[in-house]
Tab-separated table of C-alpha atoms in Angstrom:
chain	number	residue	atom	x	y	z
N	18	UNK	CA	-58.610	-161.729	-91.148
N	19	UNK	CA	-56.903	-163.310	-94.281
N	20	UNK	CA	-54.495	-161.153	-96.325
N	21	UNK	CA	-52.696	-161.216	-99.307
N	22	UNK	CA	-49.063	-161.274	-98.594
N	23	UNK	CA	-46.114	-160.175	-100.827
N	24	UNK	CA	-42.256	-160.309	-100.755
N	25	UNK	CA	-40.227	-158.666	-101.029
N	26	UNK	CA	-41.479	-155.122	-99.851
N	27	UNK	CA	-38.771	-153.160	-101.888
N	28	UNK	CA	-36.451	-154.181	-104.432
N	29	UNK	CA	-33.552	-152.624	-106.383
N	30	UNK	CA	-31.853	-154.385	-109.503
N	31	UNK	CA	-29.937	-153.162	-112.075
N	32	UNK	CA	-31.484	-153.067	-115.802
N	33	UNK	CA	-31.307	-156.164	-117.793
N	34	UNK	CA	-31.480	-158.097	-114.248
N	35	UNK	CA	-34.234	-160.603	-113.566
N	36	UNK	CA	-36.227	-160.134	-111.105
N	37	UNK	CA	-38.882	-162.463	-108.857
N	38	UNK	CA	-41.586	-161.167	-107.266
N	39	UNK	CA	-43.646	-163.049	-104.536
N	40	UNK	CA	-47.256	-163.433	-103.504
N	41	UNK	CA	-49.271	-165.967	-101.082
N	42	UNK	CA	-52.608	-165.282	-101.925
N	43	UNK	CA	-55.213	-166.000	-99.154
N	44	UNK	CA	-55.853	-169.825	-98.659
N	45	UNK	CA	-58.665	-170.864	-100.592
N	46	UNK	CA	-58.893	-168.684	-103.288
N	47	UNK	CA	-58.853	-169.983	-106.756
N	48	UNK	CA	-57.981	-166.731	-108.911
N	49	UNK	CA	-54.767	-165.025	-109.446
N	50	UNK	CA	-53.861	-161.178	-110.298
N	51	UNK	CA	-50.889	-159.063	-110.973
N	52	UNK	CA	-51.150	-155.486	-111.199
N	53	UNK	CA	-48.963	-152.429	-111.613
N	54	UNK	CA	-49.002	-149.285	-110.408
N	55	UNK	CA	-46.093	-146.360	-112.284
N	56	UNK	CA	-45.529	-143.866	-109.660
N	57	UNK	CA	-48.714	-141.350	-109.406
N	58	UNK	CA	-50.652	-143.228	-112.253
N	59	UNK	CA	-53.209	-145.554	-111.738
N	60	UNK	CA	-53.483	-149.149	-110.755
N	61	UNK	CA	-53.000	-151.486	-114.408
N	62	UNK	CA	-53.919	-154.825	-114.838
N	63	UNK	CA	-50.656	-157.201	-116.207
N	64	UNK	CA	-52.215	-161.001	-115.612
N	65	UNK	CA	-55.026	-163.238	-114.819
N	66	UNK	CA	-54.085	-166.675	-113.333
N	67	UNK	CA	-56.789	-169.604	-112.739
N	68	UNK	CA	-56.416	-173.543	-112.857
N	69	UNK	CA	-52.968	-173.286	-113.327
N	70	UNK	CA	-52.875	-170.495	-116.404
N	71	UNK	CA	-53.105	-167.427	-118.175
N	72	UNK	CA	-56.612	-166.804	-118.017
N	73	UNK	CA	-56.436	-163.678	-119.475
N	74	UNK	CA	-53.302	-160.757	-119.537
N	75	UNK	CA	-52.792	-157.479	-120.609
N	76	UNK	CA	-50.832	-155.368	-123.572
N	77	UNK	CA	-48.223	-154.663	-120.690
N	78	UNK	CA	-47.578	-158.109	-119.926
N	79	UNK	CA	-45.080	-159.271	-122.621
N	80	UNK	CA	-42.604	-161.820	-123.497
N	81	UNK	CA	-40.647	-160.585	-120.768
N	82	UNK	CA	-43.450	-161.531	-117.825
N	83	UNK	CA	-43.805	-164.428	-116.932
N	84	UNK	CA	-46.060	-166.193	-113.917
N	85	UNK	CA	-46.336	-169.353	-112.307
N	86	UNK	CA	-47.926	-170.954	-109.004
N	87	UNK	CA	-44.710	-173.576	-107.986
N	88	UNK	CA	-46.647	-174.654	-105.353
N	89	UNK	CA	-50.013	-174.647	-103.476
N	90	UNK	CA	-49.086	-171.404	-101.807
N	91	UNK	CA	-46.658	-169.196	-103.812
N	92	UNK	CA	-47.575	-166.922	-107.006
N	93	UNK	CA	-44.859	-165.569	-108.406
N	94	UNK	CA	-44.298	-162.558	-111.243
N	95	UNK	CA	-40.781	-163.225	-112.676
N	96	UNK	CA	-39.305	-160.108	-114.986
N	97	UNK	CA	-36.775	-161.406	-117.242
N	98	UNK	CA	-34.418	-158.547	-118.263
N	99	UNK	CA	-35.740	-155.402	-116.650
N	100	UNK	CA	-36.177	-152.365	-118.213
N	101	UNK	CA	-36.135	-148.745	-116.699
N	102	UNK	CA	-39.928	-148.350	-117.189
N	103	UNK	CA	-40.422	-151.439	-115.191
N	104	UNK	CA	-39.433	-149.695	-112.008
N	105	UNK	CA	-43.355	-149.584	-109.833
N	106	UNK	CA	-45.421	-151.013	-107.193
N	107	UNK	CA	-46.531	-154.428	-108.411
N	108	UNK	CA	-49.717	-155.330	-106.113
N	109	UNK	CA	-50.886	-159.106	-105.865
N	110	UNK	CA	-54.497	-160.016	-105.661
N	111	UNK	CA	-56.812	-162.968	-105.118
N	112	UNK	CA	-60.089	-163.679	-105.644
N	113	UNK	CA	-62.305	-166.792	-104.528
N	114	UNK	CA	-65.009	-168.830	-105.978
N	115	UNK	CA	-67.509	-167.872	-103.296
N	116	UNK	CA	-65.957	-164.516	-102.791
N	117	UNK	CA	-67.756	-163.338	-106.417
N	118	UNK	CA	-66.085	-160.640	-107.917
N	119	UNK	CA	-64.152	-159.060	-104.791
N	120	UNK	CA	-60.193	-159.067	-105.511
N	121	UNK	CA	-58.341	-158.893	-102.467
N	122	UNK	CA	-54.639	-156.738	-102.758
N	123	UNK	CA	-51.423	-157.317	-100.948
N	124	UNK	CA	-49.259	-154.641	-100.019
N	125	UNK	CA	-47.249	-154.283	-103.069
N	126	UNK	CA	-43.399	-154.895	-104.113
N	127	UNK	CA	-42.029	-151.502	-104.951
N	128	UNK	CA	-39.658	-152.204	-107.583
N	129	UNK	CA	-36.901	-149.620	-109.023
N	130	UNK	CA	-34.905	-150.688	-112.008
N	131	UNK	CA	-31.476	-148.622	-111.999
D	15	UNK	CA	-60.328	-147.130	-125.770
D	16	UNK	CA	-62.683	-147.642	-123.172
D	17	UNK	CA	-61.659	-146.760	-119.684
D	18	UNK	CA	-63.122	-145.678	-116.112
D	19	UNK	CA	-61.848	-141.883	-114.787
D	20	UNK	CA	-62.470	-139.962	-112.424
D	21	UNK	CA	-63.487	-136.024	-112.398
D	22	UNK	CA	-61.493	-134.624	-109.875
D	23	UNK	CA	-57.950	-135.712	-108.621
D	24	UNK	CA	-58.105	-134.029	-105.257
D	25	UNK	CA	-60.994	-133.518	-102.628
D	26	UNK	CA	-60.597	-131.607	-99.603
D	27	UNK	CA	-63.560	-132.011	-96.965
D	28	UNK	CA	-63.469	-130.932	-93.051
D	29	UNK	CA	-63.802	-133.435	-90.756
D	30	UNK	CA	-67.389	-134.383	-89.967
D	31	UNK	CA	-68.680	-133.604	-93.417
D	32	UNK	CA	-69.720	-135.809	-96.068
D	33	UNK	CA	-67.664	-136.705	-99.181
D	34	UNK	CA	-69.450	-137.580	-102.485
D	35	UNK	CA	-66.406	-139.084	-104.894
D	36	UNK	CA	-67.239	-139.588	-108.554
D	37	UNK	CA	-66.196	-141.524	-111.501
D	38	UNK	CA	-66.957	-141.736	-115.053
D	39	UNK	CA	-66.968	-145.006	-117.263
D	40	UNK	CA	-67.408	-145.721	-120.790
D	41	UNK	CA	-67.533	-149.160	-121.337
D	42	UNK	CA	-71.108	-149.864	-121.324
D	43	UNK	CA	-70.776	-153.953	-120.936
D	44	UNK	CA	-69.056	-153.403	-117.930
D	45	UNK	CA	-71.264	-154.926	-115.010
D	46	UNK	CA	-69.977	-154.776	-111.552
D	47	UNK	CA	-67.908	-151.765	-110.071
D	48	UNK	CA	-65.818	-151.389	-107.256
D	49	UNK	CA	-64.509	-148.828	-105.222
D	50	UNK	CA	-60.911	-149.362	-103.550
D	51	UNK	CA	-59.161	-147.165	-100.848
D	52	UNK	CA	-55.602	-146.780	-100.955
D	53	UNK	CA	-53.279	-145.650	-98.061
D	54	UNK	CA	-49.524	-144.478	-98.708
D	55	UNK	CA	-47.473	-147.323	-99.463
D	56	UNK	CA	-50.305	-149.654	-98.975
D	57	UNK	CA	-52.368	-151.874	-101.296
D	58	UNK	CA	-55.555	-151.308	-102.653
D	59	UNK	CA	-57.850	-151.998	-99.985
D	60	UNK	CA	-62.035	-153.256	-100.503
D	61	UNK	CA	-64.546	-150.390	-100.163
D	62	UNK	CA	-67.575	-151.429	-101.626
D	63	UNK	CA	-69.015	-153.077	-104.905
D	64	UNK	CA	-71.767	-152.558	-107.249
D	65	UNK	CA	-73.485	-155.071	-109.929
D	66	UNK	CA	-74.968	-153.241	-112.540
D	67	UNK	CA	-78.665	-154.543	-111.696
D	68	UNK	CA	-78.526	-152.063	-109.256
D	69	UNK	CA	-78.514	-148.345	-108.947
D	70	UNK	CA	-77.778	-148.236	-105.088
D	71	UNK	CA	-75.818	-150.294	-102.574
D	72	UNK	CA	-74.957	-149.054	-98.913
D	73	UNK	CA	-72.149	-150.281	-96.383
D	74	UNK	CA	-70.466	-148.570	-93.234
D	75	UNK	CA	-70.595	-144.813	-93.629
D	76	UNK	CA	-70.513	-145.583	-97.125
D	77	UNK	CA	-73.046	-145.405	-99.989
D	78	UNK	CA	-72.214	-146.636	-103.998
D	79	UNK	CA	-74.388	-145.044	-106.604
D	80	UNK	CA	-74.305	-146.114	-110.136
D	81	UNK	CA	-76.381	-144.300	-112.867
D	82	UNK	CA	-76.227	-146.377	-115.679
D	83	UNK	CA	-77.757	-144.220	-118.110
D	84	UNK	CA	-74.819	-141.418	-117.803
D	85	UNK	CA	-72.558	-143.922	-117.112
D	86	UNK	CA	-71.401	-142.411	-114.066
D	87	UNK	CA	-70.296	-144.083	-109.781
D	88	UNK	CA	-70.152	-142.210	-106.760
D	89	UNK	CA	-68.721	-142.942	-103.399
D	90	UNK	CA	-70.425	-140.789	-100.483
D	91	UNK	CA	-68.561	-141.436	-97.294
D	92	UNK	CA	-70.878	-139.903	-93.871
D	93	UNK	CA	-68.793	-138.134	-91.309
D	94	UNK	CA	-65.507	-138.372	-92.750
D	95	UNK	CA	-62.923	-138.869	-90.238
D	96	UNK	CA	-58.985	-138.846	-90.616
D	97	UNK	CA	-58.522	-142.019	-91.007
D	98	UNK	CA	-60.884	-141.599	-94.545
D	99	UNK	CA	-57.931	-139.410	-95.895
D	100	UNK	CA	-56.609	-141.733	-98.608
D	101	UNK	CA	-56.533	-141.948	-102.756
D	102	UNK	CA	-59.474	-143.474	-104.065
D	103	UNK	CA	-60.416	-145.720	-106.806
D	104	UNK	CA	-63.024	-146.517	-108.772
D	105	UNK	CA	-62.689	-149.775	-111.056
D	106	UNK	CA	-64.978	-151.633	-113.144
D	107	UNK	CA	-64.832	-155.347	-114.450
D	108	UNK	CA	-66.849	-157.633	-117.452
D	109	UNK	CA	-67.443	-160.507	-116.011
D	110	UNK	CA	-70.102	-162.596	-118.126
D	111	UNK	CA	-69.248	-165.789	-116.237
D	112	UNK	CA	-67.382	-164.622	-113.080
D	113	UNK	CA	-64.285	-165.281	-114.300
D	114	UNK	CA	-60.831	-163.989	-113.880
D	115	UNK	CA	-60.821	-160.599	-115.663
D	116	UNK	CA	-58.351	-157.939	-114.575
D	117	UNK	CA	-60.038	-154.730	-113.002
D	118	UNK	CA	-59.519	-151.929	-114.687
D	119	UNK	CA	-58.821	-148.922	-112.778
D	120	UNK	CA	-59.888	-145.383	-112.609
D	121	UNK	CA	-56.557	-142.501	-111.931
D	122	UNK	CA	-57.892	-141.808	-108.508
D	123	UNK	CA	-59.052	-139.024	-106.684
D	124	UNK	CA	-57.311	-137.985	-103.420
D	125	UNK	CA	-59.293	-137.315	-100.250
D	126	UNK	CA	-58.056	-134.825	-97.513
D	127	UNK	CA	-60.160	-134.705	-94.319
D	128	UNK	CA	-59.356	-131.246	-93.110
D	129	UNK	CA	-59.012	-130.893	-89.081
């Protein structure tokens, strides 16, 4: 069965490093999530990503977020200068045209900012 | 603002039993629901959906009811087994054309399936 797939699993970075997470969404689907998930709290939505932009993001996702599809596989979630409150799981997700509504999640990057 | 929550943050059931999971929502344009399972250190994973034009929808062992007039989803999961012992999430979308909005998520509500 198709999965979302992310890299890396875990990452540590000091503050103020950038950081780049990846995601290969499952062949053949046209939309494009990030989420977050703070430690205990729910699951938040960052960014929206179809036809090669923004569709739509969130309050969370600020100047220092930044997304991009380099090729016809990767999805990427780059953080600039991390901050301490960045440190979560970041989940991928996809969605296809035919799939309706359904967003599919990867595993997740856990991310702690030191 | 508007957001989707859930009543309780931790369910214990024994093994065998049925769970019944429930979430609030306030956003009354919202008009398709989902319901995702999430494992330690795991992604969330598909449950089962719900488009507001119905009131009903049933899948493995699983049954989504939506009661749009109090606003409110349930999850009922038949025989729970171990392997049902996960955090669970309800999330709701607007999507007029199908587009690309973000989910937004309920806090969750643990499930423990009791030996």
């Amino acid at each position: 069965e198709p999965e979302v797939t992310q890299t890396p699993s875990h990452q540590v970075t000091q503050m103020g490093q950038e950081v780049i997470l990846r995601c290969v969404p499952i062949s053949n689907h046209l939309y494009f999530y990030w989420y977050r998930q703070i430690l205990g709290q729910k699951v938040e939505f960052l960014v929206s990503f179809y036809n090669n932009e923004i569709s739509e993001k969130s309050e969370i996702f600020d100047d220092q977020f930044s997304v991009e599809r380099p090729d016809g596989s990767n999805f990427t979630l780059k953080i600039r200068s991390t901050k301490l409150e960045d440190s979560a799981m970041y989940f991928c997700a996809s969605k296809g045209l035919l799939s309706q509504e359904t967003q599919y999640f990867g595993p997740g990057t856990r991310l702690l900012v030191l | 603002g508007e957001s989707v929550g859930l009543h309780l943050p931790t369910l214990s059931v024994q093994e065998g039993d049925n769970s019944i999971i429930n979430c609030a929502y306030s956003n009354s344009a919202s008009d398709y629901f989902i319901w995702y399972k999430q494992e330690s250190g795991k992604g969330p994973q598909f449950i089962i959906d719900i488009r507001s034009n119905m009131d009903k929808r049933q899948g493995q062992r699983v049954t989504v009811l939506l009661n749009k007039t109090v606003k409110h989803l349930s999850l009922q999961i038949a025989a729970t087994q171990p392997g049902d012992s996960a955090v669970y999430f309800c999330a709701e979308n607007i999507s007029p054309g199908g587009g690309a909005d973000g989910l937004t998520f309920g806090k969750g509500t643990h499930l423990i399936i009791q030996p």
